[in-house]
Amino acid sequence: METNTAATTNANRLFYGSCFALITTALSFSIRAGILPQLGEELSLSGEQLGFINSMWFLGFPLSMIVGGLIYHKVGGKAIMQFAFLSHALGIILTIYAGSYTGLLISTLLIGLGNGCTEAACNPMIADAYEGTRMSTMLNRFHMWFPGGIVIGALLSEFMTKSELSWQTQIWMIMIPTLIYAYLFFGQAWPKAKIKEAATLGGNFKAMLSPLFLFMLACMALTAISEFGPQQWVGLILAKSGAEPMIILALVTGLMAVARFFGGSVVKQFDQTGVLLGSAVLATLGVYLFSTQTGGMAYVAAIFFALGVAYFWPNMIGFVADKIPKSGALGMSIIGAMGMFSSSIFQPIIGGWIDSDKAAAASQGLTGDELDLVAGQATLGTMVTFPAILIVLFTFLWFWVKKRKTEAATA
């Protein structure tokens, strides 16, 4: 096996490879969203069929994250990323040449599996390659490339669609970061686990059965839906309020990327628990403003929301790596998978809220855009509950961690 000394010499190359792998994930998310109308028209697919194709992306992601976490210390992160490259490359090529509904289901599942492997392999690699606040910095900078990549992909797709370039050409663009990360990872040594118990499944499961890990698992379900819930619906809702949905999307994802770049300094100042608590407060304020404001104020709401949710995902994973290290790669993968499962479970529930709120608005005699706006903002008002609960949970966590630090200092 490789030594830690050998691993540290190539830590930056592994990190850059991880970033390009996450850009691949982000492009597969945003470019696919951009080409859906073309796919539906060219292949005569219904909205339901397009929905099932998209669901394969969300299905493959958490499945491969969990399996990757289980086998990380058995087969190594290098082997998992080799499978990710194979899945991404095959998924891209099969998407382009599928020509059928079934083919697109299979190709999208493959891309989803590659995306999940990226999270399963790269999060523990970064946690093992860097120490202390440097680890938090690099985890935040790694995760900045999901929103950053979405901005790149959305702009690229918009430009190529307006230039009347085929959807196949747009899908080929995802292959560029795929080949780059394969080159950067090729022949590189991966770091070993810092803690012996983190490299054993027995040690992982024992740590994951602790009250702290189970508490963080519940928090992850709420942080993920606080981030992805409003993002999935806010554009549709605010389009009726005079705000531009694409500008809202660009503002949110762009600010998230910038905030994550400076995440390490913020964590150093406030610790992960302080950052998570502050994020919950800002996210609650952002979603509340989305539910009550229209027009120009929607952009103010977007700023609060983006700064709130930016630090959720990387610092939930960073907290587990730092405060529950014996859970290892599996613990980080399970936390991430919980976030994805939570998002997929809550989406139809949120859709049901919108239907109910529309029925309530219609019963008041509202119609057209006014009905959509009132119902949508009522649903966003219900969604405020998610980050509001997190304020309570993260306040408890902040006091608990502070007490534990005090006890450790006086022991």
PDB file of N, CA and C in Angstrom, residues 90-149:
ATOM      1  N   LEU A  90     -19.287   5.932 -20.597  1.00  0.00           N
ATOM      2  CA  LEU A  90     -20.327   5.109 -21.224  1.00  0.00           C
ATOM      3  C   LEU A  90     -21.676   5.826 -21.213  1.00  0.00           C
ATOM      4  N   GLY A  91     -21.982   6.492 -20.093  1.00  0.00           N
ATOM      5  CA  GLY A  91     -23.246   7.210 -19.983  1.00  0.00           C
ATOM      6  C   GLY A  91     -23.369   8.321 -21.007  1.00  0.00           C
ATOM      7  N   ILE A  92     -22.277   9.066 -21.204  1.00  0.00           N
ATOM      8  CA  ILE A  92     -22.274  10.157 -22.180  1.00  0.00           C
ATOM      9  C   ILE A  92     -22.455   9.620 -23.596  1.00  0.00           C
ATOM     10  N   ILE A  93     -21.682   8.588 -23.929  1.00  0.00           N
ATOM     11  CA  ILE A  93     -21.746   8.018 -25.294  1.00  0.00           C
ATOM     12  C   ILE A  93     -23.111   7.379 -25.559  1.00  0.00           C
ATOM     13  N   LEU A  94     -23.631   6.638 -24.566  1.00  0.00           N
ATOM     14  CA  LEU A  94     -24.943   5.997 -24.738  1.00  0.00           C
ATOM     15  C   LEU A  94     -26.066   7.025 -24.839  1.00  0.00           C
ATOM     16  N   THR A  95     -25.936   8.145 -24.117  1.00  0.00           N
ATOM     17  CA  THR A  95     -26.940   9.208 -24.228  1.00  0.00           C
ATOM     18  C   THR A  95     -26.995   9.739 -25.658  1.00  0.00           C
ATOM     19  N   ILE A  96     -25.828   9.966 -26.226  1.00  0.00           N
ATOM     20  CA  ILE A  96     -25.741  10.541 -27.575  1.00  0.00           C
ATOM     21  C   ILE A  96     -26.290   9.590 -28.633  1.00  0.00           C
ATOM     22  N   TYR A  97     -26.012   8.289 -28.454  1.00  0.00           N
ATOM     23  CA  TYR A  97     -26.407   7.321 -29.488  1.00  0.00           C
ATOM     24  C   TYR A  97     -27.594   6.445 -29.078  1.00  0.00           C
ATOM     25  N   ALA A  98     -28.253   6.801 -27.953  1.00  0.00           N
ATOM     26  CA  ALA A  98     -29.355   5.959 -27.453  1.00  0.00           C
ATOM     27  C   ALA A  98     -30.500   5.882 -28.450  1.00  0.00           C
ATOM     28  N   GLY A  99     -31.079   7.037 -28.787  1.00  0.00           N
ATOM     29  CA  GLY A  99     -32.167   7.072 -29.756  1.00  0.00           C
ATOM     30  C   GLY A  99     -33.474   6.486 -29.258  1.00  0.00           C
ATOM     31  N   SER A 100     -33.577   6.194 -27.964  1.00  0.00           N
ATOM     32  CA  SER A 100     -34.812   5.604 -27.444  1.00  0.00           C
ATOM     33  C   SER A 100     -34.967   5.942 -25.968  1.00  0.00           C
ATOM     34  N   TYR A 101     -36.173   5.784 -25.480  1.00  0.00           N
ATOM     35  CA  TYR A 101     -36.494   6.041 -24.075  1.00  0.00           C
ATOM     36  C   TYR A 101     -35.706   5.112 -23.152  1.00  0.00           C
ATOM     37  N   THR A 102     -35.701   3.822 -23.473  1.00  0.00           N
ATOM     38  CA  THR A 102     -34.991   2.840 -22.636  1.00  0.00           C
ATOM     39  C   THR A 102     -33.496   3.129 -22.598  1.00  0.00           C
ATOM     40  N   GLY A 103     -32.944   3.465 -23.755  1.00  0.00           N
ATOM     41  CA  GLY A 103     -31.518   3.780 -23.823  1.00  0.00           C
ATOM     42  C   GLY A 103     -31.159   4.972 -22.952  1.00  0.00           C
ATOM     43  N   LEU A 104     -32.036   5.982 -22.925  1.00  0.00           N
ATOM     44  CA  LEU A 104     -31.785   7.167 -22.106  1.00  0.00           C
ATOM     45  C   LEU A 104     -31.912   6.860 -20.618  1.00  0.00           C
ATOM     46  N   LEU A 105     -32.815   5.953 -20.256  1.00  0.00           N
ATOM     47  CA  LEU A 105     -32.915   5.527 -18.854  1.00  0.00           C
ATOM     48  C   LEU A 105     -31.599   4.906 -18.397  1.00  0.00           C
ATOM     49  N   ILE A 106     -31.047   4.007 -19.228  1.00  0.00           N
ATOM     50  CA  ILE A 106     -29.801   3.313 -18.871  1.00  0.00           C
ATOM     51  C   ILE A 106     -28.635   4.287 -18.821  1.00  0.00           C
ATOM     52  N   SER A 107     -28.528   5.164 -19.820  1.00  0.00           N
ATOM     53  CA  SER A 107     -27.392   6.088 -19.884  1.00  0.00           C
ATOM     54  C   SER A 107     -27.419   7.082 -18.724  1.00  0.00           C
ATOM     55  N   THR A 108     -28.620   7.550 -18.360  1.00  0.00           N
ATOM     56  CA  THR A 108     -28.721   8.502 -17.247  1.00  0.00           C
ATOM     57  C   THR A 108     -28.398   7.826 -15.911  1.00  0.00           C
ATOM     58  N   LEU A 109     -28.798   6.571 -15.762  1.00  0.00           N
ATOM     59  CA  LEU A 109     -28.449   5.815 -14.559  1.00  0.00           C
ATOM     60  C   LEU A 109     -26.933   5.674 -14.442  1.00  0.00           C
ATOM     61  N   LEU A 110     -26.265   5.385 -15.562  1.00  0.00           N
ATOM     62  CA  LEU A 110     -24.802   5.248 -15.557  1.00  0.00           C
ATOM     63  C   LEU A 110     -24.134   6.551 -15.118  1.00  0.00           C
ATOM     64  N   ILE A 111     -24.621   7.680 -15.645  1.00  0.00           N
ATOM     65  CA  ILE A 111     -24.041   8.966 -15.252  1.00  0.00           C
ATOM     66  C   ILE A 111     -24.283   9.224 -13.762  1.00  0.00           C
ATOM     67  N   GLY A 112     -25.476   8.876 -13.279  1.00  0.00           N
ATOM     68  CA  GLY A 112     -25.768   9.017 -11.856  1.00  0.00           C
ATOM     69  C   GLY A 112     -24.839   8.178 -10.990  1.00  0.00           C
ATOM     70  N   LEU A 113     -24.542   6.958 -11.443  1.00  0.00           N
ATOM     71  CA  LEU A 113     -23.607   6.090 -10.709  1.00  0.00           C
ATOM     72  C   LEU A 113     -22.215   6.713 -10.672  1.00  0.00           C
ATOM     73  N   GLY A 114     -21.782   7.282 -11.790  1.00  0.00           N
ATOM     74  CA  GLY A 114     -20.478   7.946 -11.830  1.00  0.00           C
ATOM     75  C   GLY A 114     -20.425   9.132 -10.884  1.00  0.00           C
ATOM     76  N   ASN A 115     -21.520   9.892 -10.818  1.00  0.00           N
ATOM     77  CA  ASN A 115     -21.581  11.052  -9.929  1.00  0.00           C
ATOM     78  C   ASN A 115     -21.483  10.640  -8.461  1.00  0.00           C
ATOM     79  N   GLY A 116     -22.194   9.579  -8.098  1.00  0.00           N
ATOM     80  CA  GLY A 116     -22.149   9.099  -6.718  1.00  0.00           C
ATOM     81  C   GLY A 116     -20.774   8.585  -6.331  1.00  0.00           C
ATOM     82  N   CYS A 117     -20.109   7.910  -7.272  1.00  0.00           N
ATOM     83  CA  CYS A 117     -18.744   7.416  -7.020  1.00  0.00           C
ATOM     84  C   CYS A 117     -17.790   8.581  -6.760  1.00  0.00           C
ATOM     85  N   THR A 118     -18.000   9.695  -7.461  1.00  0.00           N
ATOM     86  CA  THR A 118     -17.166  10.878  -7.251  1.00  0.00           C
ATOM     87  C   THR A 118     -17.250  11.352  -5.804  1.00  0.00           C
ATOM     88  N   GLU A 119     -18.462  11.445  -5.269  1.00  0.00           N
ATOM     89  CA  GLU A 119     -18.628  11.853  -3.869  1.00  0.00           C
ATOM     90  C   GLU A 119     -18.046  10.809  -2.928  1.00  0.00           C
ATOM     91  N   ALA A 120     -18.291   9.529  -3.220  1.00  0.00           N
ATOM     92  CA  ALA A 120     -17.831   8.444  -2.337  1.00  0.00           C
ATOM     93  C   ALA A 120     -16.319   8.380  -2.249  1.00  0.00           C
ATOM     94  N   ALA A 121     -15.628   8.684  -3.338  1.00  0.00           N
ATOM     95  CA  ALA A 121     -14.161   8.568  -3.369  1.00  0.00           C
ATOM     96  C   ALA A 121     -13.470   9.861  -2.958  1.00  0.00           C
ATOM     97  N   CYS A 122     -13.986  11.007  -3.397  1.00  0.00           N
ATOM     98  CA  CYS A 122     -13.249  12.263  -3.233  1.00  0.00           C
ATOM     99  C   CYS A 122     -13.394  12.880  -1.849  1.00  0.00           C
ATOM    100  N   ASN A 123     -14.582  12.763  -1.216  1.00  0.00           N
ATOM    101  CA  ASN A 123     -14.727  13.315   0.134  1.00  0.00           C
ATOM    102  C   ASN A 123     -13.745  12.696   1.128  1.00  0.00           C
ATOM    103  N   PRO A 124     -13.666  11.344   1.230  1.00  0.00           N
ATOM    104  CA  PRO A 124     -12.700  10.765   2.183  1.00  0.00           C
ATOM    105  C   PRO A 124     -11.253  11.003   1.775  1.00  0.00           C
ATOM    106  N   MET A 125     -10.988  11.087   0.469  1.00  0.00           N
ATOM    107  CA  MET A 125      -9.623  11.373   0.027  1.00  0.00           C
ATOM    108  C   MET A 125      -9.165  12.730   0.546  1.00  0.00           C
ATOM    109  N   ILE A 126     -10.032  13.745   0.415  1.00  0.00           N
ATOM    110  CA  ILE A 126      -9.692  15.087   0.882  1.00  0.00           C
ATOM    111  C   ILE A 126      -9.550  15.099   2.408  1.00  0.00           C
ATOM    112  N   ALA A 127     -10.439  14.371   3.101  1.00  0.00           N
ATOM    113  CA  ALA A 127     -10.371  14.301   4.562  1.00  0.00           C
ATOM    114  C   ALA A 127      -9.079  13.652   5.035  1.00  0.00           C
ATOM    115  N   ASP A 128      -8.568  12.661   4.279  1.00  0.00           N
ATOM    116  CA  ASP A 128      -7.338  11.972   4.659  1.00  0.00           C
ATOM    117  C   ASP A 128      -6.083  12.727   4.222  1.00  0.00           C
ATOM    118  N   ALA A 129      -6.187  13.516   3.152  1.00  0.00           N
ATOM    119  CA  ALA A 129      -5.012  14.186   2.590  1.00  0.00           C
ATOM    120  C   ALA A 129      -4.671  15.490   3.312  1.00  0.00           C
ATOM    121  N   TYR A 130      -5.656  16.100   3.975  1.00  0.00           N
ATOM    122  CA  TYR A 130      -5.439  17.399   4.616  1.00  0.00           C
ATOM    123  C   TYR A 130      -5.820  17.337   6.095  1.00  0.00           C
ATOM    124  N   GLU A 131      -5.249  18.261   6.889  1.00  0.00           N
ATOM    125  CA  GLU A 131      -5.455  18.265   8.334  1.00  0.00           C
ATOM    126  C   GLU A 131      -6.249  19.493   8.786  1.00  0.00           C
ATOM    127  N   GLY A 132      -7.016  19.333   9.866  1.00  0.00           N
ATOM    128  CA  GLY A 132      -7.641  20.452  10.573  1.00  0.00           C
ATOM    129  C   GLY A 132      -8.434  21.400   9.704  1.00  0.00           C
ATOM    130  N   THR A 133      -8.174  22.728   9.892  1.00  0.00           N
ATOM    131  CA  THR A 133      -8.921  23.740   9.137  1.00  0.00           C
ATOM    132  C   THR A 133      -8.600  23.675   7.657  1.00  0.00           C
ATOM    133  N   ARG A 134      -7.409  23.152   7.315  1.00  0.00           N
ATOM    134  CA  ARG A 134      -7.069  22.990   5.890  1.00  0.00           C
ATOM    135  C   ARG A 134      -8.030  22.001   5.234  1.00  0.00           C
ATOM    136  N   MET A 135      -8.408  20.956   5.980  1.00  0.00           N
ATOM    137  CA  MET A 135      -9.372  19.984   5.455  1.00  0.00           C
ATOM    138  C   MET A 135     -10.717  20.658   5.185  1.00  0.00           C
ATOM    139  N   SER A 136     -11.184  21.491   6.133  1.00  0.00           N
ATOM    140  CA  SER A 136     -12.448  22.205   5.943  1.00  0.00           C
ATOM    141  C   SER A 136     -12.378  23.127   4.729  1.00  0.00           C
ATOM    142  N   THR A 137     -11.229  23.802   4.584  1.00  0.00           N
ATOM    143  CA  THR A 137     -11.040  24.692   3.434  1.00  0.00           C
ATOM    144  C   THR A 137     -11.168  23.929   2.123  1.00  0.00           C
ATOM    145  N   MET A 138     -10.472  22.784   2.038  1.00  0.00           N
ATOM    146  CA  MET A 138     -10.448  22.030   0.783  1.00  0.00           C
ATOM    147  C   MET A 138     -11.788  21.347   0.499  1.00  0.00           C
ATOM    148  N   LEU A 139     -12.487  20.892   1.545  1.00  0.00           N
ATOM    149  CA  LEU A 139     -13.821  20.320   1.332  1.00  0.00           C
ATOM    150  C   LEU A 139     -14.783  21.369   0.789  1.00  0.00           C
ATOM    151  N   ASN A 140     -14.717  22.586   1.349  1.00  0.00           N
ATOM    152  CA  ASN A 140     -15.572  23.666   0.861  1.00  0.00           C
ATOM    153  C   ASN A 140     -15.216  24.036  -0.575  1.00  0.00           C
ATOM    154  N   ARG A 141     -13.918  24.079  -0.881  1.00  0.00           N
ATOM    155  CA  ARG A 141     -13.502  24.437  -2.248  1.00  0.00           C
ATOM    156  C   ARG A 141     -13.804  23.331  -3.245  1.00  0.00           C
ATOM    157  N   PHE A 142     -13.772  22.099  -2.791  1.00  0.00           N
ATOM    158  CA  PHE A 142     -14.194  20.986  -3.656  1.00  0.00           C
ATOM    159  C   PHE A 142     -15.673  21.138  -3.996  1.00  0.00           C
ATOM    160  N   HIS A 143     -16.494  21.370  -2.980  1.00  0.00           N
ATOM    161  CA  HIS A 143     -17.939  21.437  -3.193  1.00  0.00           C
ATOM    162  C   HIS A 143     -18.398  22.733  -3.868  1.00  0.00           C
ATOM    163  N   MET A 144     -17.516  23.727  -3.969  1.00  0.00           N
ATOM    164  CA  MET A 144     -17.894  24.942  -4.695  1.00  0.00           C
ATOM    165  C   MET A 144     -18.101  24.659  -6.177  1.00  0.00           C
ATOM    166  N   TRP A 145     -17.523  23.547  -6.658  1.00  0.00           N
ATOM    167  CA  TRP A 145     -17.599  23.277  -8.094  1.00  0.00           C
ATOM    168  C   TRP A 145     -18.917  22.638  -8.506  1.00  0.00           C
ATOM    169  N   PHE A 146     -19.782  22.270  -7.548  1.00  0.00           N
ATOM    170  CA  PHE A 146     -21.122  21.835  -7.967  1.00  0.00           C
ATOM    171  C   PHE A 146     -21.962  23.042  -8.380  1.00  0.00           C
ATOM    172  N   PRO A 147     -22.137  24.053  -7.501  1.00  0.00           N
ATOM    173  CA  PRO A 147     -22.851  25.242  -7.988  1.00  0.00           C
ATOM    174  C   PRO A 147     -22.089  25.971  -9.094  1.00  0.00           C
ATOM    175  N   GLY A 148     -20.749  26.009  -8.973  1.00  0.00           N
ATOM    176  CA  GLY A 148     -19.954  26.665 -10.017  1.00  0.00           C
ATOM    177  C   GLY A 148     -20.110  25.979 -11.359  1.00  0.00           C
ATOM    178  N   GLY A 149     -20.108  24.655 -11.346  1.00  0.00           N
ATOM    179  CA  GLY A 149     -20.273  23.884 -12.576  1.00  0.00           C
ATOM    180  C   GLY A 149     -21.671  24.030 -13.160  1.00  0.00           C
TER     181      GLY A 149
END
